Amino acid sequence: MAGLTEDRTRGWFRGARETTQLDLTTGAPAGAQPTRAIGGTHATVQVDRDQLPGVAAAEPRTDAFPAAEPVVRTVEQHLDLILAAAPTPDPIQLAVLDAQGLLCAEHVVSSRDLPAFEQAALDGYAARASDTVGATPEQPVGLAVVGESVAGPAEPSAIGPGLAHRVTAGAMLPTGADVVVPTVWTDGGAVHVGVQAELVPGTYVRHAGDDVAVGDTAVAEGSPIGPAQISLLAAVGRDRVLVHPRPRIAVLCAGNELVDVGTTPGPGQVVDVNSYALAAAARDAGAEAYRSGIVPRDRRKLVELLESQLLRSDVVLIAGTFAGGGFDLVQEALAQLGEVTFAQVAMHPGPVQAFGRLGRDGVPVICIPGEPAAALVAFEVFVRPAIRLMLGKRQLFRRTVQAVSAQQLLSPLGYRQYLHGQVMRHPDGGYVVEPVGGGESGHDAALARTARSNCLVVIDEDVTEVSPGGLVTVMPMLLGG
Amino acid sequence: MAGLTEDRTRGWFRGARETTQLDLTTGAPAGAQPTRAIGGTHATVQVDRDQLPGVAAAEPRTDAFPAAEPVVRTVEQHLDLILAAAPTPDPIQLAVLDAQGLLCAEHVVSSRDLPAFEQAALDGYAARASDTVGATPEQPVGLAVVGESVAGPAEPSAIGPGLAHRVTAGAMLPTGADVVVPTVWTDGGAVHVGVQAELVPGTYVRHAGDDVAVGDTAVAEGSPIGPAQISLLAAVGRDRVLVHPRPRIAVLCAGNELVDVGTTPGPGQVVDVNSYALAAAARDAGAEAYRSGIVPRDRRKLVELLESQLLRSDVVLIAGTFAGGGFDLVQEALAQLGEVTFAQVAMHPGPVQAFGRLGRDGVPVICIPGEPAAALVAFEVFVRPAIRLMLGKRQLFRRTVQAVSAQQLLSPLGYRQYLHGQVMRHPDGGYVVEPVGGGESGHDAALARTARSNCLVVIDEDVTEVSPGGLVTVMPMLLGG
């Protein structure tokens, strides 16, 4: 349990050095002398990856606190660990309406023909094609109208040569009829009808099995279930369907400073916002989220809480595990229940992340930073893809677009940086983006700014500067409006 | 109640003539002689709107069934009527997590500063900027570490000149301190610390109210509520928020031919798929949908059912009102409860649409075709925008894109045509689209094809032909995958 013994005061900052040294938009270390020059006016400063000092290349520790070396990972390495461990919940049977938005987990084969019987495709006259030979508007063919069929339960009927039935769309076709003459191609007669066009057999007739035949796949395994699939399932007689269920995710928050939203925070206290925001984000990603709120500050109670969550969850998500005074308690409880490795991930914000498995079933536990903006970034980067994987989705990641940066962006070398931004369509086409933060130091936690953002700007590890007008990768996070 | 007395056998087909005459992809009226030549090889055939025969220009009726002239409308006219009548449900208070995806209906003003107190933005040493003057890595300034503050409830502390406190991110800053020196800019000392940089006052300090000050708007009226807004609401102490609620929509289906999904259809019968598909589509659009299923075939019971739906619904949606044998019964029941006008809307599929108001409160009722693919088109065109309007959304319509048509498309003159299609990204950029139907006649009802579509192709009223390679408007309807 290497990660559990880390030095929390210092260890995390070694690799994070570049991050803390830079004011991320101005490049100046907010009042201190710059520790390296920010070069050039290139749109994008690229650094040879082989030349990267690398987060693992920190100098030997010199302070007095002995501690295990922190585990160091790239974003991809940490994500891969999480995705590899994401369980695949067993498919469940749901009522078709409850299956909406989920992926089908069975091959639904039709035991019915759709349509089930030969029927009129529109309102008109059921007739025999052979009777219409030579018919034109000038020389219509006259037929005797001997019956009427509307859509609905019906006794089989039949017509012979020279006869017709009035029919409505969906009505069962009389035996002997092989065309439906649209009303507009007739004189609309009630007793005798003049047909003004010659029709080939089958015209405006829906044949049994035209849409789906017995044995056809109605809905294939892996299909996302939307209104049209629900239609089709109902049509083949299915009111329930096997689907990949929503993964159940328990959302907990740790931190001595936290109070629940109903409590007015005292000195040094802040409201727990993460359990709300992360539960909302998890639902938005397709999970069933259980908000457990702030974890108890008693180790035995905390272990009991975690154990109860393990029973009903596919994944446990904890924010703030390594923040402030709650640190040891939560890490100890986690250590008691399984193996959790705290790692320094080469990203900003939130370089400290953890992942492990708890309990007899090895339920994955993902620990993310407690700082709200960093928590939402970590959710996007690590948790949302895991939820989508558990849902069975093939596309785990948000679509990204390239956007023109409206202002200079600086990024710590060796870290993938995620900035909350606002992306807009550019008048000349394409997109333009700017970060929502003003670039002042210490504002990672700015909730109001995060709430104004509609995207994450992603700046690669080897890019330290994006000039105004340079291209950056943007991950739009659409909210309805 | 003009529309209620229409001749159902004939009246609908007069304006719909162009539609029924054409096999929509080949242009040939499936076996009959073409009634007009399909001209040219232009990418798009445009017709002068002034020259349009127009749906109102049908010749005088010659048959024996006296009937009121059908009301004739464009898609926009019918939509405008519906949108103008869409009620704005009163805002309701919801728990913040239940507000997700809805629009805020109040101006949430903060009565708190966020942060609430001056705090460290990161781990390090709280100190006085004046003590760091002249500090460099070569000539560090030494300070005595006289305390430690972690995030969490705390008694106020203070430091004087020459002193420092170890602090963690989020910890309350001691009085007297005006900077936080990141650990990496020090020697990390526990009793004495060597500071290696000169800091201006305020560096790495989060000031009270930096993010949100007392009196600031935390969440503005009309903002969509997502995870970040939920964060902000919780942070200002709100566990409930006033929102525009999901409109409640009752979904009913009429048609003598219908049986519920649990019943094996007999001769002439088909499974009710619309009440499922439309309830799913309504939920997907943001409504709370009540699926009532197939309406009773007894007029008194039907009126009772409608009355009970009016009490709990913002909108009533009925599919199949004018199909087959259910026609008179449903129209009579509607006439008893209010005013409903059946109109011929210049669109394909589904030219017959109806709209009216029922009951004392004038609850809007939208009647759409019963043919499943046409019902889903009508939902997209008329119902989804109304639901979004009731939700308070500004963007009522799906985004459209221009796509290259992979094959020839024909469209009836004077009608806006909607085809279910598959749109894909073109290897050379842009999009390419093809209809999911093979173009055979009588296949509007093909559920399996509808289920394979991911967009609607929209062909304007004055366009009769789109050649392969021509541009068409496409409305992507994304499903997760």
CSV table of N, CA, C and O in Angstrom, one decimal, chain A residues 16-82:
chain,number,residue,atom,x,y,z
A,16,ALA,N,4.9,18.4,-8.9
A,16,ALA,CA,3.9,19.4,-9.2
A,16,ALA,C,4.6,20.8,-9.4
A,16,ALA,O,4.0,21.8,-9.6
A,17,ARG,N,5.9,20.8,-9.2
A,17,ARG,CA,6.7,22.0,-9.2
A,17,ARG,C,6.3,23.0,-10.3
A,17,ARG,O,6.0,24.1,-10.0
A,18,GLU,N,6.3,22.5,-11.5
A,18,GLU,CA,6.1,23.4,-12.6
A,18,GLU,C,4.7,24.1,-12.5
A,18,GLU,O,4.5,25.2,-12.9
A,19,THR,N,3.8,23.3,-12.0
A,19,THR,CA,2.5,23.9,-11.9
A,19,THR,C,2.4,25.0,-10.9
A,19,THR,O,1.8,26.1,-11.2
A,20,THR,N,3.0,24.8,-9.7
A,20,THR,CA,2.9,25.8,-8.7
A,20,THR,C,3.7,27.0,-9.0
A,20,THR,O,3.5,28.1,-8.6
A,21,GLN,N,4.8,26.8,-9.8
A,21,GLN,CA,5.6,27.9,-10.1
A,21,GLN,C,5.1,28.9,-11.1
A,21,GLN,O,5.5,30.1,-11.1
A,22,LEU,N,4.1,28.5,-11.8
A,22,LEU,CA,3.6,29.4,-12.9
A,22,LEU,C,2.2,29.9,-12.6
A,22,LEU,O,1.3,29.1,-12.3
A,23,ASP,N,2.0,31.2,-12.8
A,23,ASP,CA,0.7,31.7,-13.0
A,23,ASP,C,0.3,31.2,-14.4
A,23,ASP,O,1.0,31.6,-15.3
A,24,LEU,N,-0.8,30.5,-14.5
A,24,LEU,CA,-0.9,29.7,-15.7
A,24,LEU,C,-1.3,30.5,-16.9
A,24,LEU,O,-1.2,30.0,-18.1
A,25,THR,N,-1.7,31.7,-16.8
A,25,THR,CA,-2.0,32.5,-18.0
A,25,THR,C,-1.0,33.6,-18.3
A,25,THR,O,-0.8,34.0,-19.4
A,26,THR,N,-0.4,34.2,-17.2
A,26,THR,CA,0.5,35.3,-17.5
A,26,THR,C,1.9,34.8,-17.6
A,26,THR,O,2.8,35.4,-18.1
A,27,GLY,N,2.2,33.6,-17.1
A,27,GLY,CA,3.5,33.1,-17.1
A,27,GLY,C,4.4,33.5,-16.0
A,27,GLY,O,5.4,33.0,-15.7
A,28,ALA,N,4.0,34.6,-15.3
A,28,ALA,CA,4.8,35.1,-14.3
A,28,ALA,C,4.4,34.5,-13.0
A,28,ALA,O,3.3,34.3,-12.7
A,29,PRO,N,5.4,34.0,-12.2
A,29,PRO,CA,5.1,33.4,-10.9
A,29,PRO,C,4.6,34.4,-9.9
A,29,PRO,O,5.2,34.5,-8.9
A,30,ALA,N,3.6,35.1,-10.2
A,30,ALA,CA,2.8,36.0,-9.3
A,30,ALA,C,3.7,36.6,-8.3
A,30,ALA,O,3.6,36.3,-7.1
A,31,GLY,N,4.6,37.5,-8.7
A,31,GLY,CA,5.4,38.2,-7.7
A,31,GLY,C,6.8,37.7,-7.5
A,31,GLY,O,7.6,38.4,-7.0
A,32,ALA,N,6.9,36.4,-7.8
A,32,ALA,CA,8.3,35.9,-7.6
A,32,ALA,C,9.0,36.0,-8.9
A,32,ALA,O,8.4,36.1,-10.0
A,33,GLN,N,10.3,35.9,-8.8
A,33,GLN,CA,11.1,35.9,-10.1
A,33,GLN,C,10.8,34.7,-10.9
A,33,GLN,O,10.7,33.6,-10.3
A,34,PRO,N,10.6,34.8,-12.2
A,34,PRO,CA,10.4,33.6,-13.0
A,34,PRO,C,11.5,32.6,-12.9
A,34,PRO,O,12.7,33.0,-12.8
A,35,THR,N,11.2,31.3,-12.8
A,35,THR,CA,12.2,30.3,-12.7
A,35,THR,C,12.7,29.8,-14.0
A,35,THR,O,13.7,29.1,-14.1
A,36,ARG,N,11.9,30.1,-15.1
A,36,ARG,CA,12.5,29.9,-16.4
A,36,ARG,C,11.8,30.8,-17.3
A,36,ARG,O,10.7,31.3,-17.1
A,37,ALA,N,12.5,31.1,-18.4
A,37,ALA,CA,12.0,32.1,-19.3
A,37,ALA,C,10.9,31.5,-20.1
A,37,ALA,O,10.9,30.3,-20.5
A,38,ILE,N,9.9,32.3,-20.4
A,38,ILE,CA,8.8,31.8,-21.3
A,38,ILE,C,9.1,32.3,-22.7
A,38,ILE,O,9.2,33.5,-22.9
A,39,GLY,N,9.4,31.4,-23.6
A,39,GLY,CA,10.0,31.8,-24.8
A,39,GLY,C,9.1,32.1,-26.0
A,39,GLY,O,8.0,31.6,-26.1
A,40,GLY,N,9.6,33.0,-26.8
A,40,GLY,CA,9.1,33.1,-28.2
A,40,GLY,C,7.6,33.6,-28.4
A,40,GLY,O,6.9,33.9,-27.4
A,41,THR,N,7.2,33.7,-29.6
A,41,THR,CA,5.9,34.0,-29.9
A,41,THR,C,5.2,33.0,-30.8
A,41,THR,O,4.3,33.3,-31.5
A,42,HIS,N,5.8,31.8,-30.8
A,42,HIS,CA,5.2,30.7,-31.6
A,42,HIS,C,3.8,30.5,-31.1
A,42,HIS,O,3.4,30.8,-30.0
A,43,ALA,N,2.9,30.0,-32.0
A,43,ALA,CA,1.6,29.7,-31.6
A,43,ALA,C,1.6,28.7,-30.5
A,43,ALA,O,0.8,28.7,-29.6
A,44,THR,N,2.5,27.7,-30.7
A,44,THR,CA,2.5,26.6,-29.7
A,44,THR,C,4.0,26.3,-29.5
A,44,THR,O,4.7,26.0,-30.5
A,45,VAL,N,4.4,26.2,-28.3
A,45,VAL,CA,5.8,25.8,-28.0
A,45,VAL,C,5.8,24.3,-27.7
A,45,VAL,O,5.1,23.8,-26.8
A,46,GLN,N,6.4,23.6,-28.6
A,46,GLN,CA,6.5,22.2,-28.4
A,46,GLN,C,7.9,21.8,-27.9
A,46,GLN,O,8.9,22.4,-28.2
A,47,VAL,N,7.9,20.9,-27.0
A,47,VAL,CA,9.2,20.4,-26.4
A,47,VAL,C,9.4,19.0,-26.8
A,47,VAL,O,8.5,18.2,-26.8
A,48,ASP,N,10.6,18.7,-27.1
A,48,ASP,CA,11.0,17.3,-27.4
A,48,ASP,C,10.7,16.5,-26.2
A,48,ASP,O,11.2,16.7,-25.1
A,49,ARG,N,9.9,15.4,-26.4
A,49,ARG,CA,9.5,14.6,-25.3
A,49,ARG,C,10.7,13.9,-24.6
A,49,ARG,O,10.7,13.6,-23.5
A,50,ASP,N,11.7,13.6,-25.5
A,50,ASP,CA,12.9,13.0,-24.9
A,50,ASP,C,13.7,13.9,-23.9
A,50,ASP,O,14.4,13.5,-23.1
A,51,GLN,N,13.4,15.2,-24.1
A,51,GLN,CA,14.1,16.2,-23.3
A,51,GLN,C,13.3,16.5,-22.0
A,51,GLN,O,13.8,17.3,-21.2
A,52,LEU,N,12.2,16.0,-21.9
A,52,LEU,CA,11.3,16.4,-20.7
A,52,LEU,C,12.0,16.0,-19.4
A,52,LEU,O,12.5,14.8,-19.3
A,53,PRO,N,12.1,16.9,-18.5
A,53,PRO,CA,12.6,16.5,-17.2
A,53,PRO,C,11.8,15.3,-16.6
A,53,PRO,O,12.3,14.4,-16.0
A,54,GLY,N,10.5,15.4,-16.8
A,54,GLY,CA,9.6,14.2,-16.4
A,54,GLY,C,9.3,14.3,-14.9
A,54,GLY,O,10.1,14.8,-14.1
A,55,VAL,N,8.2,13.9,-14.6
A,55,VAL,CA,7.7,14.0,-13.2
A,55,VAL,C,8.5,13.0,-12.3
A,55,VAL,O,8.6,13.2,-11.1
A,56,ALA,N,9.1,12.0,-13.0
A,56,ALA,CA,9.8,11.0,-12.2
A,56,ALA,C,11.2,11.5,-11.9
A,56,ALA,O,11.9,10.9,-11.1
A,57,ALA,N,11.6,12.5,-12.5
A,57,ALA,CA,13.0,12.9,-12.4
A,57,ALA,C,13.3,13.9,-11.3
A,57,ALA,O,14.3,14.6,-11.4
A,58,ALA,N,12.4,14.0,-10.4
A,58,ALA,CA,12.7,14.9,-9.3
A,58,ALA,C,13.9,14.6,-8.5
A,58,ALA,O,14.4,13.4,-8.5
A,59,GLU,N,14.5,15.6,-8.0
A,59,GLU,CA,15.8,15.4,-7.3
A,59,GLU,C,15.6,14.6,-6.0
A,59,GLU,O,14.4,14.6,-5.5
A,60,PRO,N,16.6,14.0,-5.4
A,60,PRO,CA,16.4,13.2,-4.2
A,60,PRO,C,15.9,14.2,-3.1
A,60,PRO,O,16.1,15.4,-3.1
A,61,ARG,N,15.1,13.6,-2.2
A,61,ARG,CA,14.5,14.3,-1.1
A,61,ARG,C,15.6,14.7,-0.2
A,61,ARG,O,16.5,14.0,0.1
A,62,THR,N,15.5,15.9,0.4
A,62,THR,CA,16.5,16.4,1.3
A,62,THR,C,15.8,16.7,2.7
A,62,THR,O,16.5,17.0,3.6
A,63,ASP,N,14.5,16.6,2.8
A,63,ASP,CA,13.9,17.0,4.0
A,63,ASP,C,13.9,15.9,5.0
A,63,ASP,O,14.4,14.8,4.7
A,64,ALA,N,13.4,16.2,6.2
A,64,ALA,CA,13.6,15.3,7.3
A,64,ALA,C,12.5,14.2,7.4
A,64,ALA,O,12.5,13.4,8.3
A,65,PHE,N,11.5,14.3,6.5
A,65,PHE,CA,10.3,13.4,6.6
A,65,PHE,C,10.5,12.2,5.7
A,65,PHE,O,10.3,12.3,4.5
A,66,PRO,N,10.8,11.0,6.3
A,66,PRO,CA,11.0,9.9,5.4
A,66,PRO,C,9.6,9.5,4.8
A,66,PRO,O,8.6,9.5,5.5
A,67,ALA,N,9.6,9.1,3.6
A,67,ALA,CA,8.4,8.7,3.0
A,67,ALA,C,8.6,7.9,1.7
A,67,ALA,O,9.7,8.0,1.1
A,68,ALA,N,7.7,7.0,1.4
A,68,ALA,CA,7.8,6.2,0.2
A,68,ALA,C,7.8,7.2,-1.0
A,68,ALA,O,7.2,8.2,-1.0
A,69,GLU,N,8.5,6.8,-2.0
A,69,GLU,CA,8.5,7.6,-3.3
A,69,GLU,C,7.0,7.5,-3.8
A,69,GLU,O,6.4,6.5,-3.8
A,70,PRO,N,6.5,8.7,-4.2
A,70,PRO,CA,5.1,8.6,-4.8
A,70,PRO,C,5.1,7.8,-6.1
A,70,PRO,O,6.1,7.8,-6.8
A,71,VAL,N,4.0,7.1,-6.3
A,71,VAL,CA,3.8,6.5,-7.6
A,71,VAL,C,3.5,7.6,-8.6
A,71,VAL,O,2.7,8.5,-8.4
A,72,VAL,N,4.2,7.5,-9.8
A,72,VAL,CA,4.0,8.6,-10.8
A,72,VAL,C,3.5,8.0,-12.0
A,72,VAL,O,3.9,6.9,-12.5
A,73,ARG,N,2.4,8.6,-12.6
A,73,ARG,CA,1.7,8.0,-13.8
A,73,ARG,C,1.4,9.1,-14.7
A,73,ARG,O,1.1,10.3,-14.3
A,74,THR,N,1.3,8.8,-16.0
A,74,THR,CA,0.7,9.7,-16.9
A,74,THR,C,-0.9,9.6,-16.8
A,74,THR,O,-1.4,8.6,-16.2
A,75,VAL,N,-1.6,10.5,-17.4
A,75,VAL,CA,-3.0,10.5,-17.4
A,75,VAL,C,-3.5,9.2,-18.0
A,75,VAL,O,-4.4,8.5,-17.4
A,76,GLU,N,-2.9,8.8,-19.1
A,76,GLU,CA,-3.3,7.5,-19.7
A,76,GLU,C,-3.1,6.3,-18.9
A,76,GLU,O,-3.9,5.4,-18.8
A,77,GLN,N,-1.9,6.3,-18.2
A,77,GLN,CA,-1.6,5.1,-17.3
A,77,GLN,C,-2.7,5.0,-16.2
A,77,GLN,O,-3.2,3.9,-16.0
A,78,HIS,N,-3.0,6.1,-15.6
A,78,HIS,CA,-4.0,6.1,-14.5
A,78,HIS,C,-5.4,5.7,-15.1
A,78,HIS,O,-6.1,4.8,-14.5
A,79,LEU,N,-5.7,6.3,-16.2
A,79,LEU,CA,-7.0,6.0,-16.8
A,79,LEU,C,-7.1,4.5,-17.2
A,79,LEU,O,-8.1,3.8,-17.0
A,80,ASP,N,-6.0,4.0,-17.8
A,80,ASP,CA,-6.0,2.6,-18.2
A,80,ASP,C,-6.2,1.6,-17.0
A,80,ASP,O,-6.9,0.6,-17.1
A,81,LEU,N,-5.6,2.0,-15.9
A,81,LEU,CA,-5.8,1.1,-14.7
A,81,LEU,C,-7.3,1.1,-14.3
A,81,LEU,O,-7.8,0.1,-14.0
A,82,ILE,N,-7.9,2.3,-14.3
A,82,ILE,CA,-9.3,2.4,-13.9
A,82,ILE,C,-10.2,1.7,-14.9
A,82,ILE,O,-11.1,0.9,-14.5
